[in-house]
Structures are given as structure tokens and as C-alpha cells.
PDB file of C-alpha atoms in Angstrom:
ATOM      1  CA  MET A 721      -9.477 -41.287 -56.047  1.00  0.00           C
ATOM      2  CA  GLU A 722     -12.704 -43.077 -55.172  1.00  0.00           C
ATOM      3  CA  ARG A 723     -13.461 -46.674 -54.356  1.00  0.00           C
ATOM      4  CA  LEU A 724     -15.294 -48.435 -57.163  1.00  0.00           C
ATOM      5  CA  TRP A 725     -17.424 -50.373 -54.717  1.00  0.00           C
ATOM      6  CA  LYS A 726     -18.906 -48.762 -51.623  1.00  0.00           C
ATOM      7  CA  ASN A 727     -20.064 -51.894 -49.844  1.00  0.00           C
ATOM      8  CA  THR A 728     -20.167 -55.398 -51.313  1.00  0.00           C
ATOM      9  CA  ILE A 729     -17.315 -56.208 -53.699  1.00  0.00           C
ATOM     10  CA  PRO A 730     -18.085 -59.208 -55.949  1.00  0.00           C
ATOM     11  CA  TYR A 731     -15.473 -61.975 -55.747  1.00  0.00           C
ATOM     12  CA  TRP A 732     -13.653 -60.275 -52.866  1.00  0.00           C
ATOM     13  CA  ASP A 733     -11.406 -62.677 -50.950  1.00  0.00           C
ATOM     14  CA  ASP A 734     -10.014 -61.708 -47.544  1.00  0.00           C
ATOM     15  CA  SER A 735      -7.402 -64.468 -47.800  1.00  0.00           C
ATOM     16  CA  PHE A 736      -5.599 -62.390 -50.440  1.00  0.00           C
ATOM     17  CA  ILE A 737      -4.888 -59.581 -47.974  1.00  0.00           C
ATOM     18  CA  GLU A 738      -1.229 -59.409 -47.020  1.00  0.00           C
ATOM     19  CA  ALA A 739      -0.478 -59.712 -43.298  1.00  0.00           C
ATOM     20  CA  ASP A 740       1.345 -56.358 -43.218  1.00  0.00           C
ATOM     21  CA  GLU A 741      -1.354 -54.426 -45.084  1.00  0.00           C
ATOM     22  CA  LYS A 742      -2.827 -51.722 -42.868  1.00  0.00           C
ATOM     23  CA  GLU A 743      -5.773 -51.397 -45.252  1.00  0.00           C
ATOM     24  CA  PRO A 744      -6.698 -53.813 -48.058  1.00  0.00           C
ATOM     25  CA  ARG A 745      -6.049 -52.476 -51.562  1.00  0.00           C
ATOM     26  CA  LYS A 746      -9.551 -52.302 -52.956  1.00  0.00           C
ATOM     27  CA  PRO A 747     -10.463 -51.374 -56.554  1.00  0.00           C
ATOM     28  CA  THR A 748     -10.427 -47.613 -57.153  1.00  0.00           C
ATOM     29  CA  ILE A 749     -11.122 -45.104 -59.908  1.00  0.00           C
ATOM     30  CA  THR A 750      -9.299 -41.771 -60.241  1.00  0.00           C
ATOM     31  CA  ALA A 751     -10.700 -38.900 -62.301  1.00  0.00           C
ATOM     32  CA  TYR A 752      -8.618 -36.526 -64.424  1.00  0.00           C
ATOM     33  CA  GLU A 753     -11.170 -33.859 -65.283  1.00  0.00           C
ATOM     34  CA  SER A 754     -11.022 -31.521 -68.252  1.00  0.00           C
ATOM     35  CA  GLY A 755     -14.612 -30.420 -68.775  1.00  0.00           C
ATOM     36  CA  SER A 756     -15.059 -32.514 -71.933  1.00  0.00           C
ATOM     37  CA  GLU A 757     -18.283 -34.255 -72.883  1.00  0.00           C
ATOM     38  CA  CYS A 758     -16.487 -37.524 -73.577  1.00  0.00           C
ATOM     39  CA  ALA A 759     -14.683 -39.780 -71.141  1.00  0.00           C
ATOM     40  CA  VAL A 760     -11.941 -42.375 -71.541  1.00  0.00           C
ATOM     41  CA  ILE A 761     -11.679 -45.080 -68.872  1.00  0.00           C
ATOM     42  CA  ILE A 762      -8.121 -46.420 -68.666  1.00  0.00           C
ATOM     43  CA  PHE A 763      -7.025 -49.901 -67.605  1.00  0.00           C
ATOM     44  CA  PRO A 764      -3.210 -49.971 -67.235  1.00  0.00           C
ATOM     45  CA  GLY A 765      -1.307 -53.048 -68.386  1.00  0.00           C
ATOM     46  CA  GLY A 766       0.852 -55.338 -66.305  1.00  0.00           C
ATOM     47  CA  GLY A 767       0.128 -58.947 -67.240  1.00  0.00           C
ATOM     48  CA  TYR A 768      -2.768 -59.148 -64.758  1.00  0.00           C
ATOM     49  CA  ALA A 769      -0.050 -59.103 -62.080  1.00  0.00           C
ATOM     50  CA  MET A 770       0.356 -55.339 -61.602  1.00  0.00           C
ATOM     51  CA  ARG A 771      -0.749 -51.999 -63.103  1.00  0.00           C
ATOM     52  CA  ALA A 772       1.861 -49.917 -64.951  1.00  0.00           C
ATOM     53  CA  GLU A 773       1.758 -46.186 -64.199  1.00  0.00           C
ATOM     54  CA  HIS A 774       3.067 -45.180 -67.635  1.00  0.00           C
ATOM     55  CA  GLU A 775      -0.004 -46.890 -69.137  1.00  0.00           C
ATOM     56  CA  GLY A 776      -2.377 -45.306 -66.644  1.00  0.00           C
ATOM     57  CA  LYS A 777      -1.552 -41.947 -65.119  1.00  0.00           C
ATOM     58  CA  ALA A 778       0.651 -40.937 -68.080  1.00  0.00           C
ATOM     59  CA  TYR A 779      -2.194 -41.583 -70.538  1.00  0.00           C
ATOM     60  CA  ALA A 780      -4.641 -39.733 -68.318  1.00  0.00           C
ATOM     61  CA  GLU A 781      -2.421 -36.665 -68.098  1.00  0.00           C
ATOM     62  CA  TRP A 782      -1.926 -36.661 -71.870  1.00  0.00           C
ATOM     63  CA  LEU A 783      -5.682 -36.947 -72.471  1.00  0.00           C
ATOM     64  CA  GLN A 784      -6.277 -34.179 -69.963  1.00  0.00           C
ATOM     65  CA  SER A 785      -3.754 -31.990 -71.828  1.00  0.00           C
ATOM     66  CA  ILE A 786      -5.809 -32.273 -75.030  1.00  0.00           C
ATOM     67  CA  GLY A 787      -9.050 -31.553 -73.192  1.00  0.00           C
ATOM     68  CA  ILE A 788     -10.423 -35.039 -72.572  1.00  0.00           C
ATOM     69  CA  THR A 789     -11.672 -36.239 -69.190  1.00  0.00           C
ATOM     70  CA  SER A 790     -10.306 -39.623 -68.222  1.00  0.00           C
ATOM     71  CA  PHE A 791     -10.436 -42.122 -65.382  1.00  0.00           C
ATOM     72  CA  VAL A 792      -7.726 -44.565 -64.315  1.00  0.00           C
ATOM     73  CA  VAL A 793      -8.951 -47.815 -62.789  1.00  0.00           C
ATOM     74  CA  ASP A 794      -6.968 -49.760 -60.213  1.00  0.00           C
ATOM     75  CA  TYR A 795      -8.603 -53.118 -60.948  1.00  0.00           C
ATOM     76  CA  ARG A 796      -7.902 -56.453 -59.305  1.00  0.00           C
ATOM     77  CA  VAL A 797      -5.034 -58.622 -60.515  1.00  0.00           C
ATOM     78  CA  ALA A 798      -3.421 -61.893 -59.356  1.00  0.00           C
ATOM     79  CA  PRO A 799      -3.992 -63.684 -57.077  1.00  0.00           C
ATOM     80  CA  TYR A 800      -7.509 -62.719 -58.208  1.00  0.00           C
ATOM     81  CA  LYS A 801      -8.625 -64.455 -61.360  1.00  0.00           C
ATOM     82  CA  HIS A 802     -11.454 -64.019 -63.837  1.00  0.00           C
ATOM     83  CA  PRO A 803     -14.140 -62.726 -63.378  1.00  0.00           C
ATOM     84  CA  ALA A 804     -12.954 -60.326 -60.635  1.00  0.00           C
ATOM     85  CA  GLU A 805     -11.121 -58.107 -63.137  1.00  0.00           C
ATOM     86  CA  LEU A 806     -14.093 -57.959 -65.510  1.00  0.00           C
ATOM     87  CA  SER A 807     -16.485 -57.078 -62.699  1.00  0.00           C
ATOM     88  CA  ASP A 808     -14.213 -54.114 -61.872  1.00  0.00           C
ATOM     89  CA  ALA A 809     -14.158 -53.015 -65.526  1.00  0.00           C
ATOM     90  CA  MET A 810     -17.937 -53.256 -65.834  1.00  0.00           C
ATOM     91  CA  ARG A 811     -18.340 -51.362 -62.597  1.00  0.00           C
ATOM     92  CA  ALA A 812     -16.012 -48.616 -63.853  1.00  0.00           C
ATOM     93  CA  VAL A 813     -18.134 -48.017 -66.964  1.00  0.00           C
ATOM     94  CA  ARG A 814     -21.282 -48.019 -64.860  1.00  0.00           C
ATOM     95  CA  TYR A 815     -19.663 -45.663 -62.343  1.00  0.00           C
ATOM     96  CA  VAL A 816     -18.726 -43.085 -64.983  1.00  0.00           C
ATOM     97  CA  ARG A 817     -22.139 -43.349 -66.633  1.00  0.00           C
ATOM     98  CA  HIS A 818     -23.898 -42.989 -63.276  1.00  0.00           C
ATOM     99  CA  PHE A 819     -21.912 -39.864 -62.371  1.00  0.00           C
ATOM    100  CA  ALA A 820     -21.940 -38.426 -65.899  1.00  0.00           C
ATOM    101  CA  ASP A 821     -23.752 -35.267 -64.835  1.00  0.00           C
ATOM    102  CA  LYS A 822     -21.251 -34.653 -62.043  1.00  0.00           C
ATOM    103  CA  TYR A 823     -18.381 -34.703 -64.547  1.00  0.00           C
ATOM    104  CA  GLY A 824     -20.296 -33.065 -67.402  1.00  0.00           C
ATOM    105  CA  ILE A 825     -20.041 -36.217 -69.542  1.00  0.00           C
ATOM    106  CA  ASP A 826     -22.353 -37.392 -72.297  1.00  0.00           C
ATOM    107  CA  LYS A 827     -23.477 -40.905 -71.315  1.00  0.00           C
ATOM    108  CA  ASN A 828     -23.123 -41.946 -74.952  1.00  0.00           C
ATOM    109  CA  LYS A 829     -19.481 -40.882 -75.226  1.00  0.00           C
ATOM    110  CA  ILE A 830     -17.651 -43.244 -72.892  1.00  0.00           C
ATOM    111  CA  ALA A 831     -14.628 -45.136 -74.241  1.00  0.00           C
ATOM    112  CA  VAL A 832     -12.460 -47.779 -72.602  1.00  0.00           C
ATOM    113  CA  MET A 833      -8.702 -47.884 -73.141  1.00  0.00           C
ATOM    114  CA  GLY A 834      -6.013 -50.372 -72.205  1.00  0.00           C
ATOM    115  CA  SER A 835      -2.489 -51.512 -72.955  1.00  0.00           C
ATOM    116  CA  SER A 836      -1.279 -55.115 -73.069  1.00  0.00           C
ATOM    117  CA  ALA A 837      -3.288 -56.992 -70.392  1.00  0.00           C
ATOM    118  CA  GLY A 838      -5.152 -53.749 -69.776  1.00  0.00           C
ATOM    119  CA  GLY A 839      -6.061 -53.874 -73.461  1.00  0.00           C
ATOM    120  CA  HIS A 840      -7.395 -57.353 -72.884  1.00  0.00           C
ATOM    121  CA  LEU A 841      -9.570 -55.974 -70.101  1.00  0.00           C
ATOM    122  CA  ALA A 842     -10.793 -53.066 -72.255  1.00  0.00           C
ATOM    123  CA  ALA A 843     -11.666 -55.510 -75.037  1.00  0.00           C
ATOM    124  CA  SER A 844     -13.252 -57.885 -72.503  1.00  0.00           C
ATOM    125  CA  VAL A 845     -15.796 -55.334 -71.342  1.00  0.00           C
ATOM    126  CA  SER A 846     -16.354 -54.395 -74.998  1.00  0.00           C
ATOM    127  CA  VAL A 847     -17.397 -57.931 -75.960  1.00  0.00           C
ATOM    128  CA  HIS A 848     -18.761 -59.298 -72.660  1.00  0.00           C
ATOM    129  CA  TYR A 849     -20.788 -56.250 -71.559  1.00  0.00           C
ATOM    130  CA  ASP A 850     -24.028 -58.246 -71.911  1.00  0.00           C
ATOM    131  CA  LYS A 851     -22.939 -61.079 -69.594  1.00  0.00           C
ATOM    132  CA  ASP A 852     -24.252 -61.442 -66.026  1.00  0.00           C
ATOM    133  CA  ILE A 853     -20.815 -61.368 -64.423  1.00  0.00           C
ATOM    134  CA  TYR A 854     -21.951 -60.247 -60.980  1.00  0.00           C
ATOM    135  CA  LYS A 855     -25.143 -59.432 -59.111  1.00  0.00           C
ATOM    136  CA  GLY A 856     -25.949 -55.750 -58.777  1.00  0.00           C
ATOM    137  CA  THR A 857     -24.955 -54.197 -55.463  1.00  0.00           C
ATOM    138  CA  ASP A 858     -26.515 -50.714 -55.675  1.00  0.00           C
ATOM    139  CA  LYS A 859     -28.074 -48.148 -58.040  1.00  0.00           C
ATOM    140  CA  ILE A 860     -24.780 -47.675 -59.902  1.00  0.00           C
ATOM    141  CA  ASP A 861     -25.072 -51.249 -61.138  1.00  0.00           C
ATOM    142  CA  LYS A 862     -28.352 -50.426 -62.868  1.00  0.00           C
ATOM    143  CA  GLU A 863     -26.402 -48.484 -65.495  1.00  0.00           C
ATOM    144  CA  ASP A 864     -25.399 -49.992 -68.855  1.00  0.00           C
ATOM    145  CA  CYS A 865     -21.761 -51.155 -68.922  1.00  0.00           C
ATOM    146  CA  LYS A 866     -21.347 -51.248 -72.697  1.00  0.00           C
ATOM    147  CA  PRO A 867     -18.583 -48.861 -73.821  1.00  0.00           C
ATOM    148  CA  ASP A 868     -19.232 -46.613 -76.811  1.00  0.00           C
ATOM    149  CA  ALA A 869     -15.697 -47.048 -78.168  1.00  0.00           C
ATOM    150  CA  THR A 870     -12.576 -49.113 -77.502  1.00  0.00           C
ATOM    151  CA  ILE A 871      -8.905 -48.052 -77.564  1.00  0.00           C
ATOM    152  CA  LEU A 872      -6.368 -50.872 -77.600  1.00  0.00           C
ATOM    153  CA  CYS A 873      -2.612 -50.383 -77.277  1.00  0.00           C
ATOM    154  CA  TYR A 874      -0.606 -53.547 -78.083  1.00  0.00           C
ATOM    155  CA  PRO A 875      -3.398 -55.618 -76.490  1.00  0.00           C
ATOM    156  CA  VAL A 876      -3.458 -59.199 -75.315  1.00  0.00           C
ATOM    157  CA  ILE A 877      -6.373 -60.763 -77.222  1.00  0.00           C
ATOM    158  CA  ASP A 878      -5.671 -64.445 -77.893  1.00  0.00           C
ATOM    159  CA  MET A 879      -5.423 -67.218 -75.291  1.00  0.00           C
ATOM    160  CA  PHE A 880      -4.170 -69.856 -77.737  1.00  0.00           C
ATOM    161  CA  GLU A 881      -1.295 -69.710 -80.242  1.00  0.00           C
ATOM    162  CA  TYR A 882      -0.465 -66.003 -79.824  1.00  0.00           C
ATOM    163  CA  ARG A 883      -1.048 -65.803 -76.086  1.00  0.00           C
ATOM    164  CA  HIS A 884       0.998 -63.982 -73.487  1.00  0.00           C
ATOM    165  CA  ASP A 885       1.693 -66.760 -70.992  1.00  0.00           C
ATOM    166  CA  GLY A 886       1.822 -64.569 -67.896  1.00  0.00           C
ATOM    167  CA  SER A 887      -1.469 -62.829 -68.647  1.00  0.00           C
ATOM    168  CA  ARG A 888      -3.221 -66.115 -69.381  1.00  0.00           C
ATOM    169  CA  GLN A 889      -1.938 -67.811 -66.247  1.00  0.00           C
ATOM    170  CA  ASN A 890      -2.821 -64.880 -64.000  1.00  0.00           C
ATOM    171  CA  LEU A 891      -6.264 -64.564 -65.574  1.00  0.00           C
ATOM    172  CA  ILE A 892      -7.511 -68.135 -66.000  1.00  0.00           C
ATOM    173  CA  GLY A 893      -4.849 -70.354 -64.447  1.00  0.00           C
ATOM    174  CA  ALA A 894      -1.841 -72.422 -65.457  1.00  0.00           C
ATOM    175  CA  LYS A 895      -3.984 -75.200 -66.928  1.00  0.00           C
ATOM    176  CA  PRO A 896      -7.155 -73.471 -68.118  1.00  0.00           C
ATOM    177  CA  PHE A 897     -10.144 -75.283 -69.551  1.00  0.00           C
ATOM    178  CA  HIS A 898     -10.649 -75.018 -73.302  1.00  0.00           C
ATOM    179  CA  GLU A 899     -13.936 -73.171 -72.832  1.00  0.00           C
ATOM    180  CA  ASP A 900     -12.223 -70.534 -70.670  1.00  0.00           C
ATOM    181  CA  LYS A 901      -9.561 -69.995 -73.319  1.00  0.00           C
ATOM    182  CA  GLU A 902     -12.315 -69.629 -75.913  1.00  0.00           C
ATOM    183  CA  LEU A 903     -14.263 -67.188 -73.749  1.00  0.00           C
ATOM    184  CA  MET A 904     -11.246 -64.990 -73.103  1.00  0.00           C
ATOM    185  CA  SER A 905      -9.928 -65.097 -76.675  1.00  0.00           C
ATOM    186  CA  LEU A 906     -11.737 -61.896 -77.420  1.00  0.00           C
ATOM    187  CA  HIS A 907     -11.630 -61.938 -81.206  1.00  0.00           C
ATOM    188  CA  LYS A 908     -13.853 -65.013 -80.944  1.00  0.00           C
ATOM    189  CA  GLN A 909     -16.446 -62.991 -79.011  1.00  0.00           C
ATOM    190  CA  VAL A 910     -16.867 -60.036 -81.386  1.00  0.00           C
ATOM    191  CA  THR A 911     -20.414 -59.483 -82.704  1.00  0.00           C
ATOM    192  CA  ARG A 912     -22.171 -56.835 -84.775  1.00  0.00           C
ATOM    193  CA  GLU A 913     -22.876 -55.000 -81.507  1.00  0.00           C
ATOM    194  CA  THR A 914     -19.205 -54.660 -80.488  1.00  0.00           C
ATOM    195  CA  PRO A 915     -18.076 -51.012 -80.178  1.00  0.00           C
ATOM    196  CA  PRO A 916     -15.798 -49.442 -82.813  1.00  0.00           C
ATOM    197  CA  ALA A 917     -12.097 -49.552 -82.014  1.00  0.00           C
ATOM    198  CA  PHE A 918      -8.768 -47.788 -82.396  1.00  0.00           C
ATOM    199  CA  ILE A 919      -5.877 -50.270 -82.249  1.00  0.00           C
ATOM    200  CA  TRP A 920      -2.104 -49.978 -82.452  1.00  0.00           C
ATOM    201  CA  HIS A 921       0.800 -52.383 -82.097  1.00  0.00           C
ATOM    202  CA  THR A 922       4.416 -52.817 -83.205  1.00  0.00           C
ATOM    203  CA  ALA A 923       5.341 -55.585 -85.614  1.00  0.00           C
ATOM    204  CA  GLU A 924       8.436 -56.589 -83.648  1.00  0.00           C
ATOM    205  CA  ASP A 925       6.680 -56.908 -80.286  1.00  0.00           C
ATOM    206  CA  SER A 926       8.140 -60.143 -78.917  1.00  0.00           C
ATOM    207  CA  THR A 927       6.095 -60.161 -75.701  1.00  0.00           C
ATOM    208  CA  VAL A 928       2.567 -59.851 -77.066  1.00  0.00           C
ATOM    209  CA  PRO A 929       2.677 -60.797 -80.764  1.00  0.00           C
ATOM    210  CA  VAL A 930       1.162 -58.355 -83.236  1.00  0.00           C
ATOM    211  CA  GLU A 931      -1.204 -61.132 -84.331  1.00  0.00           C
ATOM    212  CA  ASN A 932      -3.301 -60.281 -81.261  1.00  0.00           C
ATOM    213  CA  SER A 933      -4.247 -56.912 -82.751  1.00  0.00           C
ATOM    214  CA  LEU A 934      -4.619 -58.391 -86.230  1.00  0.00           C
ATOM    215  CA  LEU A 935      -7.021 -61.035 -84.939  1.00  0.00           C
ATOM    216  CA  TYR A 936      -9.217 -58.464 -83.197  1.00  0.00           C
ATOM    217  CA  ALA A 937      -9.193 -56.139 -86.215  1.00  0.00           C
ATOM    218  CA  GLY A 938     -10.047 -59.077 -88.474  1.00  0.00           C
ATOM    219  CA  ALA A 939     -12.996 -60.014 -86.286  1.00  0.00           C
ATOM    220  CA  LEU A 940     -14.242 -56.420 -86.319  1.00  0.00           C
ATOM    221  CA  SER A 941     -13.913 -56.343 -90.090  1.00  0.00           C
ATOM    222  CA  GLU A 942     -15.886 -59.561 -90.459  1.00  0.00           C
ATOM    223  CA  ALA A 943     -18.617 -58.142 -88.193  1.00  0.00           C
ATOM    224  CA  GLN A 944     -18.597 -54.879 -90.194  1.00  0.00           C
ATOM    225  CA  ILE A 945     -17.590 -52.848 -87.134  1.00  0.00           C
ATOM    226  CA  PRO A 946     -15.575 -49.668 -87.924  1.00  0.00           C
ATOM    227  CA  PHE A 947     -11.984 -49.696 -86.690  1.00  0.00           C
ATOM    228  CA  GLU A 948      -8.666 -47.923 -87.212  1.00  0.00           C
ATOM    229  CA  LEU A 949      -5.505 -50.021 -87.033  1.00  0.00           C
ATOM    230  CA  HIS A 950      -1.888 -48.836 -86.895  1.00  0.00           C
ATOM    231  CA  ILE A 951       1.006 -51.298 -87.070  1.00  0.00           C
ATOM    232  CA  TYR A 952       4.449 -49.736 -86.612  1.00  0.00           C
ATOM    233  CA  PRO A 953       7.441 -51.750 -87.872  1.00  0.00           C
ATOM    234  CA  TYR A 954       9.791 -51.243 -84.913  1.00  0.00           C
ATOM    235  CA  GLY A 955       9.447 -50.946 -81.165  1.00  0.00           C
ATOM    236  CA  HIS A 956       9.442 -53.213 -78.128  1.00  0.00           C
ATOM    237  CA  HIS A 957       6.477 -54.088 -75.958  1.00  0.00           C
ATOM    238  CA  GLY A 958       5.105 -51.669 -73.372  1.00  0.00           C
ATOM    239  CA  LEU A 959       6.035 -48.391 -75.079  1.00  0.00           C
ATOM    240  CA  GLY A 960       3.141 -46.375 -73.686  1.00  0.00           C
ATOM    241  CA  LEU A 961       3.235 -42.882 -75.190  1.00  0.00           C
ATOM    242  CA  ALA A 962       6.503 -43.896 -76.912  1.00  0.00           C
ATOM    243  CA  LYS A 963       8.105 -40.465 -76.520  1.00  0.00           C
ATOM    244  CA  ALA A 964      11.549 -41.908 -77.247  1.00  0.00           C
ATOM    245  CA  MET A 965      10.334 -43.328 -80.570  1.00  0.00           C
ATOM    246  CA  PRO A 966       8.804 -40.503 -82.630  1.00  0.00           C
ATOM    247  CA  HIS A 967       7.605 -42.816 -85.368  1.00  0.00           C
ATOM    248  CA  VAL A 968       5.550 -44.870 -82.908  1.00  0.00           C
ATOM    249  CA  ALA A 969       4.514 -41.799 -80.899  1.00  0.00           C
ATOM    250  CA  GLN A 970       2.311 -40.837 -83.844  1.00  0.00           C
ATOM    251  CA  TRP A 971      -0.345 -43.100 -82.348  1.00  0.00           C
ATOM    252  CA  ALA A 972      -1.396 -40.462 -79.816  1.00  0.00           C
ATOM    253  CA  PRO A 973      -2.276 -37.662 -82.272  1.00  0.00           C
ATOM    254  CA  SER A 974      -3.836 -40.327 -84.515  1.00  0.00           C
ATOM    255  CA  LEU A 975      -6.042 -41.338 -81.584  1.00  0.00           C
ATOM    256  CA  GLU A 976      -7.044 -37.720 -81.040  1.00  0.00           C
ATOM    257  CA  ASN A 977      -8.031 -37.460 -84.705  1.00  0.00           C
ATOM    258  CA  TRP A 978     -10.000 -40.702 -84.455  1.00  0.00           C
ATOM    259  CA  LEU A 979     -11.907 -39.437 -81.424  1.00  0.00           C
ATOM    260  CA  ARG A 980     -12.822 -36.383 -83.484  1.00  0.00           C
ATOM    261  CA  LEU A 981     -13.846 -38.601 -86.388  1.00  0.00           C
ATOM    262  CA  ILE A 982     -16.292 -40.575 -84.235  1.00  0.00           C
ATOM    263  CA  GLU A 983     -17.554 -37.278 -82.769  1.00  0.00           C
ATOM    264  CA  PHE A 984     -16.317 -37.815 -79.242  1.00  0.00           C
ATOM    265  CA  ILE A 985     -14.564 -34.437 -79.364  1.00  0.00           C
TER     266      ILE A 985
END
């Protein structure tokens, strides 16, 4: 485990440190090495309130088992709000690209992956990579933060009709401005330069409606960006690897095949 930021941390707020914390919980990145040329950077879900281990470490260990190097990012969540989380995501991509030689990674084979709110963060860095979110702090920040591919597991995408209330409130506040909702409704930000994506969701997800994935896939289609979309009929929100639901668990080998298709592995 390494700290994402060595010195200055953009949008850091000492008032958020709990009185009983011996050391502030600063953003970190943990490598799960396998010797592969490609890398997958994982943002666990948790409604921008926490980070779920079964959508972080569990994914990383699975990727490692099939020979893919991955990194799990402990990014900032509430009480932090946008753009702290996006600065951490951008920094993570830049970090992996900067240390590509150390890990034996091809700089052009770096994917981002996230579930639920973590999927929102993965999609955020995929569409907002060209924004000046924070001022560079060191040589790592000179690297490009555009991912080469995006992996979205039942992602939060929309901040309007199909929103997840908790994620929206934790990210942009209880009464967000219209322009902030537009900016963070990520299907509205897709362009012809957006990375290709692998997306999966369940149709009966009652926490984050399946329309979130459909909206993002539709935007990619309109922009003529390649994508693979899997919608499974049954299954609740937050399934992760879905080992207890074999039909849904097909997403993992499908992802492996997709990574081969796009020549990551």
C-alpha cells in the first residue's frame, strides 16, 4: 500500500479528521502484481460514503488469479465532495502510468474499473480526464490520466431521474445545482474520445436502476465508441463477483474475454 499523494493533497481538509484518529486516513493505492502488461485500477463502491472490500480486494485477487496486475484505490468519500474523489482517481491513473516500468506495465494498457458509486468514479475519469481538476503537485502529475478502457459493474451514472440518492448527496450535496447534476451525469459527457467500455448490470437492481448502464451504453453507441453490455435478468445490487448466482457470475469470464478482445491480455 502506498499513499497516492506524497506531499500536497488537493482539496484536503483537516477539519474532516476524527478526534480519535491517530493518523489521518489519506488516499492510498495498493498493488496486486501478476507480471502482466496491462493494469486494472479498481475503485470500490459504497455510495461515496465508504469503500466495499468485496468490490475492491476481491476483484483484485480474482484479476491476479487470471494473470492481470491490478490496483485498489482508497479514494476520498463523504464528508469530502466533488472534486476530491475525481482528483484521487486522476492521480491513480497517473501514478500507475508513471510507475509503469516498475510494474512491467504497458502505458497504453491501463483500464479503470468500478462498481456502483465506484463505477461512477471510473466513468468520471473516463469522461473528465481532460478537465483541469487540480494543479499538478509533482512529476507524477505530468502523466496523462486518460484510461485506455473502462469496466463498469452496476454503475451509478445519472444524477437525475435514475439517480442513487445517497451517491448524489454525498458527491454533490443534498440540493445540487443543475449544472453540477449535468456535469456528473456521465452519459451526458461522453464524446468520441471516451474509452471503450465493458458494462454489466442486473435488470431487477432496485438500488441503482439498470437505466444507468443503458444510458451510458446508449451514449457510447451514439458516439461510435465500442462497448460490451451484459444485462442479467435477476440479482440484487452490489453482487460483486456474484459467486452465489452462477448466471450473473458469467460477467467475470466475459470480462476476461473482452480484455483479450481489446488486446489487453
